[in-house]
Amino acid sequence: MSEIYSSSLPKHSVQNELQLDGVWRVVVLNDPVNLMSYVVLVFKKVIGFDEPTARKHMLEVHEGGRSVVWVGLRERAEAYVFALQQWHLTAVLESDEAH
Amino acid sequence: MKRIEVKLSLPVVAPLLDVIRELGDGLRERLAAPLTLTDLDEEFRDAWVAELLVAQSGDVELLLALFDGEFFTEGVVAFDEENAEMIVRACAAVRLRVREHFLLPLGDEALETGEVDMMKFAEPVRKAFMCYLFLATVQELIIQHLDSSILES
């Protein structure tokens, strides 16, 4: 967004933009229902992981309760959460405050 | 086209369909997994939920359509490259709902390990648990045989 354009926007919109900018983490949470093989399939299908990577993340979810499966800009992170939700996995977005 | 035909025991599976139908109805109006993005714009959030519900309903309808007249005469259901993805998702949705409605008293650890003494529970819970296991078996079959079809679709 250019300086000239942003200066014409209301202040709260600019702040909102800033909050949505930056890096976001897509975190998948454990649930006691979905099968391990199903979670691996979903990770391969939705995130595009290969088999070993999908298994690694599935085990993180299973054993640690959560796994960060993608990091990047908010809009694409939301798209991943939507897709994971369509496959009935519980996923949340976390702002990566370190960036 | 790759296709799996599975012969099922009618006396075992037919009673489980009542559970799937009952819970499937609820899945037309409510997401199986909770919506976690709470900071979305309300309009966007409503559109998002509506789209998810349409997809979820379509998946569950396809699952129920497997158990049609042919199933009740032959006891056979078929999975192929066209229905595998939707069926495997529908099974996940119904299983989540089965847990929510019937299986919470079993505890999550028992559900994850499968170590459940079914004789301890009343008939509706036993039937729901059988349904839960049946749908998991369907998922395993599809993932085992049609995994590549789902990934390429």
Short mmCIF file of C-alpha atoms in Angstrom, two decimals:
data_model
loop_
_atom_site.label_atom_id
_atom_site.label_comp_id
_atom_site.label_asym_id
_atom_site.label_seq_id
_atom_site.Cartn_x
_atom_site.Cartn_y
_atom_site.Cartn_z
CA MET A 1 0.00 0.00 0.00
CA SER A 2 1.42 3.38 -0.96
CA GLU A 3 1.96 6.15 1.59
CA ILE A 4 -0.41 8.52 -0.18
CA TYR A 5 -3.22 5.95 -0.28
CA SER A 6 -2.74 4.78 3.31
CA SER A 7 -2.76 8.30 4.65
CA SER A 8 -6.30 8.71 3.33
CA LEU A 9 -7.60 5.71 5.24
CA PRO A 10 -9.15 5.89 8.73
CA LYS A 11 -6.68 5.14 11.49
CA HIS A 12 -8.36 1.94 12.70
CA SER A 13 -8.19 0.44 9.20
CA VAL A 14 -4.47 1.05 9.06
CA GLN A 15 -4.02 -0.60 12.45
CA ASN A 16 -6.10 -3.54 11.32
CA GLU A 17 -3.96 -3.92 8.21
CA LEU A 18 -0.86 -3.94 10.37
CA GLN A 19 -2.30 -6.63 12.63
CA LEU A 20 -3.14 -8.82 9.65
CA ASP A 21 0.27 -8.28 8.09
CA GLY A 22 3.24 -10.24 9.23
CA VAL A 23 3.71 -13.93 9.68
CA TRP A 24 1.03 -16.35 10.82
CA ARG A 25 1.28 -19.97 11.85
CA VAL A 26 -1.27 -22.61 10.92
CA VAL A 27 -1.40 -24.93 13.92
CA VAL A 28 -3.25 -28.25 13.84
CA LEU A 29 -4.55 -29.44 17.20
CA ASN A 30 -5.02 -33.01 18.33
CA ASP A 31 -8.42 -34.63 18.49
CA PRO A 32 -9.15 -38.12 19.76
CA VAL A 33 -11.29 -39.07 16.77
CA ASN A 34 -9.47 -38.71 13.49
CA LEU A 35 -7.32 -41.66 12.49
CA MET A 36 -3.57 -41.24 12.14
CA SER A 37 -3.74 -42.44 8.54
CA TYR A 38 -6.49 -39.91 7.84
CA VAL A 39 -4.47 -37.04 9.31
CA VAL A 40 -1.47 -38.06 7.19
CA LEU A 41 -3.70 -38.11 4.10
CA VAL A 42 -5.08 -34.65 4.88
CA PHE A 43 -1.62 -33.20 5.42
CA LYS A 44 -0.49 -34.58 2.08
CA LYS A 45 -3.63 -33.40 0.30
CA VAL A 46 -4.09 -29.96 1.85
CA ILE A 47 -0.59 -28.81 2.77
CA GLY A 48 1.22 -30.75 0.07
CA PHE A 49 3.57 -32.63 2.40
CA ASP A 50 5.35 -35.76 1.24
CA GLU A 51 4.68 -38.94 3.22
CA PRO A 52 7.57 -38.65 5.75
CA THR A 53 6.83 -34.99 6.46
CA ALA A 54 3.11 -35.67 6.82
CA ARG A 55 3.84 -38.52 9.24
CA LYS A 56 6.23 -36.35 11.27
CA HIS A 57 3.60 -33.63 11.69
CA MET A 58 0.87 -36.18 12.43
CA LEU A 59 3.03 -37.61 15.23
CA GLU A 60 3.66 -34.12 16.60
CA VAL A 61 -0.09 -33.59 16.75
CA HIS A 62 -0.70 -37.00 18.27
CA GLU A 63 2.06 -36.88 20.87
CA GLY A 64 2.42 -33.17 21.56
CA GLY A 65 -1.13 -32.06 20.94
CA ARG A 66 -0.23 -29.61 18.17
CA SER A 67 1.91 -29.07 15.12
CA VAL A 68 2.74 -26.01 13.07
CA VAL A 69 2.06 -27.11 9.51
CA TRP A 70 2.49 -23.85 7.64
CA VAL A 71 3.91 -20.38 8.23
CA GLY A 72 3.27 -17.33 6.08
CA LEU A 73 0.95 -14.48 5.23
CA ARG A 74 -2.49 -14.25 6.80
CA GLU A 75 -4.61 -14.65 3.67
CA ARG A 76 -3.01 -17.90 2.61
CA ALA A 77 -2.95 -19.13 6.21
CA GLU A 78 -6.72 -18.59 6.38
CA ALA A 79 -7.12 -20.59 3.18
CA TYR A 80 -5.23 -23.49 4.77
CA VAL A 81 -7.37 -23.32 7.91
CA PHE A 82 -10.48 -23.35 5.73
CA ALA A 83 -9.26 -26.40 3.83
CA LEU A 84 -8.29 -28.21 7.03
CA GLN A 85 -11.71 -27.40 8.46
CA GLN A 86 -13.32 -28.88 5.36
CA TRP A 87 -11.48 -32.10 6.24
CA HIS A 88 -12.65 -31.78 9.87
CA LEU A 89 -9.27 -31.19 11.46
CA THR A 90 -9.06 -28.54 14.15
CA ALA A 91 -6.65 -25.82 13.09
CA VAL A 92 -5.94 -22.40 14.54
CA LEU A 93 -4.03 -19.35 13.36
CA GLU A 94 -1.35 -17.88 15.56
CA SER A 95 0.48 -14.66 14.96
CA ASP A 96 4.22 -15.18 14.85
CA GLU A 97 5.22 -12.35 17.13
CA ALA A 98 8.90 -13.06 16.71
CA HIS A 99 8.71 -11.66 13.15
CA MET B 1 -11.27 -46.54 -12.84
CA LYS B 2 -10.08 -48.08 -9.60
CA ARG B 3 -13.00 -49.43 -7.61
CA ILE B 4 -13.39 -51.38 -4.39
CA GLU B 5 -16.48 -53.41 -3.68
CA VAL B 6 -17.05 -54.45 -0.09
CA LYS B 7 -19.51 -57.09 0.99
CA LEU B 8 -20.97 -56.17 4.35
CA SER B 9 -23.02 -58.13 6.83
CA LEU B 10 -26.52 -56.69 6.55
CA PRO B 11 -27.66 -57.64 10.07
CA VAL B 12 -24.59 -55.93 11.53
CA VAL B 13 -24.44 -52.80 9.38
CA ALA B 14 -28.12 -52.01 8.78
CA PRO B 15 -28.81 -50.97 12.42
CA LEU B 16 -25.80 -48.66 12.34
CA LEU B 17 -27.29 -46.71 9.47
CA ASP B 18 -29.90 -45.27 11.81
CA VAL B 19 -27.11 -43.67 13.82
CA ILE B 20 -25.46 -42.28 10.68
CA ARG B 21 -28.77 -40.90 9.37
CA GLU B 22 -29.70 -39.30 12.67
CA LEU B 23 -26.34 -37.60 13.10
CA GLY B 24 -26.08 -36.82 9.39
CA ASP B 25 -29.21 -34.69 9.65
CA GLY B 26 -27.55 -32.52 12.28
CA LEU B 27 -24.51 -32.08 10.06
CA ARG B 28 -26.61 -30.06 7.61
CA GLU B 29 -26.74 -27.25 10.13
CA ARG B 30 -23.65 -27.56 12.25
CA LEU B 31 -19.97 -28.07 11.46
CA ALA B 32 -18.47 -31.30 12.70
CA ALA B 33 -15.27 -29.62 13.86
CA PRO B 34 -15.49 -26.31 15.73
CA LEU B 35 -14.75 -23.14 13.80
CA THR B 36 -11.60 -21.75 15.34
CA LEU B 37 -11.13 -18.43 13.59
CA THR B 38 -12.93 -16.06 15.91
CA ASP B 39 -11.45 -12.83 14.61
CA LEU B 40 -12.96 -13.05 11.13
CA ASP B 41 -15.25 -10.35 9.80
CA GLU B 42 -18.81 -11.47 10.56
CA GLU B 43 -19.96 -11.46 6.95
CA PHE B 44 -16.89 -13.37 5.83
CA ARG B 45 -17.31 -15.81 8.71
CA ASP B 46 -20.96 -16.49 7.78
CA ALA B 47 -20.02 -17.06 4.15
CA TRP B 48 -17.19 -19.34 5.24
CA VAL B 49 -19.46 -21.43 7.49
CA ALA B 50 -22.16 -21.61 4.79
CA GLU B 51 -19.67 -22.91 2.25
CA LEU B 52 -18.31 -25.48 4.69
CA LEU B 53 -21.84 -26.65 5.55
CA VAL B 54 -22.74 -27.12 1.88
CA ALA B 55 -19.62 -29.23 1.36
CA GLN B 56 -20.19 -31.18 4.58
CA SER B 57 -23.84 -31.90 3.69
CA GLY B 58 -22.87 -33.06 0.22
CA ASP B 59 -20.27 -35.42 1.67
CA VAL B 60 -22.73 -36.93 4.16
CA GLU B 61 -25.46 -37.33 1.53
CA LEU B 62 -23.03 -39.26 -0.64
CA LEU B 63 -22.11 -41.49 2.30
CA LEU B 64 -25.78 -42.24 2.98
CA ALA B 65 -26.42 -42.86 -0.72
CA LEU B 66 -23.98 -45.79 -0.56
CA PHE B 67 -26.56 -47.65 1.47
CA ASP B 68 -29.29 -47.72 -1.13
CA GLY B 69 -31.58 -50.46 -2.44
CA GLU B 70 -28.68 -52.42 -3.89
CA PHE B 71 -26.99 -52.49 -0.51
CA PHE B 72 -30.12 -53.94 1.07
CA THR B 73 -30.40 -56.64 -1.59
CA GLU B 74 -26.73 -57.48 -2.19
CA GLY B 75 -25.03 -56.16 0.96
CA VAL B 76 -22.38 -54.54 -1.23
CA VAL B 77 -21.04 -50.98 -1.22
CA ALA B 78 -18.54 -49.62 -3.72
CA PHE B 79 -15.86 -46.97 -3.39
CA ASP B 80 -14.09 -45.48 -6.37
CA GLU B 81 -12.01 -42.53 -7.49
CA GLU B 82 -15.07 -40.32 -7.74
CA ASN B 83 -16.57 -40.86 -4.31
CA ALA B 84 -13.52 -41.74 -2.18
CA GLU B 85 -12.61 -38.22 -1.09
CA MET B 86 -16.13 -37.22 -0.09
CA ILE B 87 -16.84 -40.51 1.66
CA VAL B 88 -13.64 -40.43 3.71
CA ARG B 89 -14.45 -36.86 4.80
CA ALA B 90 -18.06 -37.73 5.59
CA CYS B 91 -16.89 -40.59 7.79
CA ALA B 92 -14.70 -38.14 9.72
CA ALA B 93 -17.61 -35.74 10.18
CA VAL B 94 -20.00 -38.42 11.41
CA ARG B 95 -17.36 -39.94 13.72
CA LEU B 96 -16.77 -36.55 15.33
CA ARG B 97 -20.51 -36.22 15.84
CA VAL B 98 -20.81 -39.77 17.22
CA ARG B 99 -18.21 -38.92 19.84
CA GLU B 100 -19.93 -35.68 20.75
CA HIS B 101 -23.37 -37.27 21.09
CA PHE B 102 -22.64 -40.69 22.52
CA LEU B 103 -19.03 -41.40 23.38
CA LEU B 104 -17.87 -38.60 25.68
CA PRO B 105 -18.37 -40.83 28.77
CA LEU B 106 -15.81 -43.26 27.36
CA GLY B 107 -13.02 -40.69 27.64
CA ASP B 108 -10.61 -39.56 24.98
CA GLU B 109 -7.82 -41.94 25.92
CA ALA B 110 -10.08 -44.96 25.52
CA LEU B 111 -11.27 -43.65 22.18
CA GLU B 112 -7.72 -43.14 20.92
CA THR B 113 -6.49 -46.55 22.04
CA GLY B 114 -9.74 -48.36 21.21
CA GLU B 115 -9.58 -50.11 24.56
CA VAL B 116 -13.23 -49.94 25.44
CA ASP B 117 -15.25 -52.49 27.37
CA MET B 118 -18.50 -52.14 25.48
CA MET B 119 -20.41 -54.34 27.91
CA LYS B 120 -20.19 -51.56 30.48
CA PHE B 121 -22.34 -49.29 28.36
CA ALA B 122 -26.01 -49.10 27.46
CA GLU B 123 -27.24 -50.30 24.08
CA PRO B 124 -27.38 -46.86 22.38
CA VAL B 125 -23.74 -46.19 23.31
CA ARG B 126 -22.68 -49.68 22.17
CA LYS B 127 -24.44 -49.15 18.85
CA ALA B 128 -22.87 -45.72 18.44
CA PHE B 129 -19.43 -47.16 19.18
CA MET B 130 -19.96 -49.89 16.60
CA CYS B 131 -20.90 -47.18 14.12
CA TYR B 132 -17.76 -45.24 15.07
CA LEU B 133 -15.61 -48.32 14.42
CA PHE B 134 -17.43 -49.18 11.20
CA LEU B 135 -16.81 -45.72 9.76
CA ALA B 136 -13.16 -45.92 10.76
CA THR B 137 -12.89 -49.21 8.88
CA VAL B 138 -14.41 -47.58 5.80
CA GLN B 139 -11.85 -44.79 6.08
CA GLU B 140 -8.97 -47.22 6.45
CA LEU B 141 -10.13 -49.18 3.40
CA ILE B 142 -10.38 -46.08 1.26
CA ILE B 143 -7.05 -44.68 2.44
CA GLN B 144 -5.34 -48.01 1.88
CA HIS B 145 -6.68 -48.51 -1.64
CA LEU B 146 -7.61 -45.09 -3.01
CA ASP B 147 -5.10 -42.79 -1.33
CA SER B 148 -3.44 -41.89 -4.65
CA SER B 149 -6.79 -41.13 -6.29
CA ILE B 150 -7.64 -38.68 -3.52
CA LEU B 151 -4.26 -36.99 -3.72
CA GLU B 152 -4.48 -36.61 -7.50
CA SER B 153 -8.06 -35.36 -7.58
#
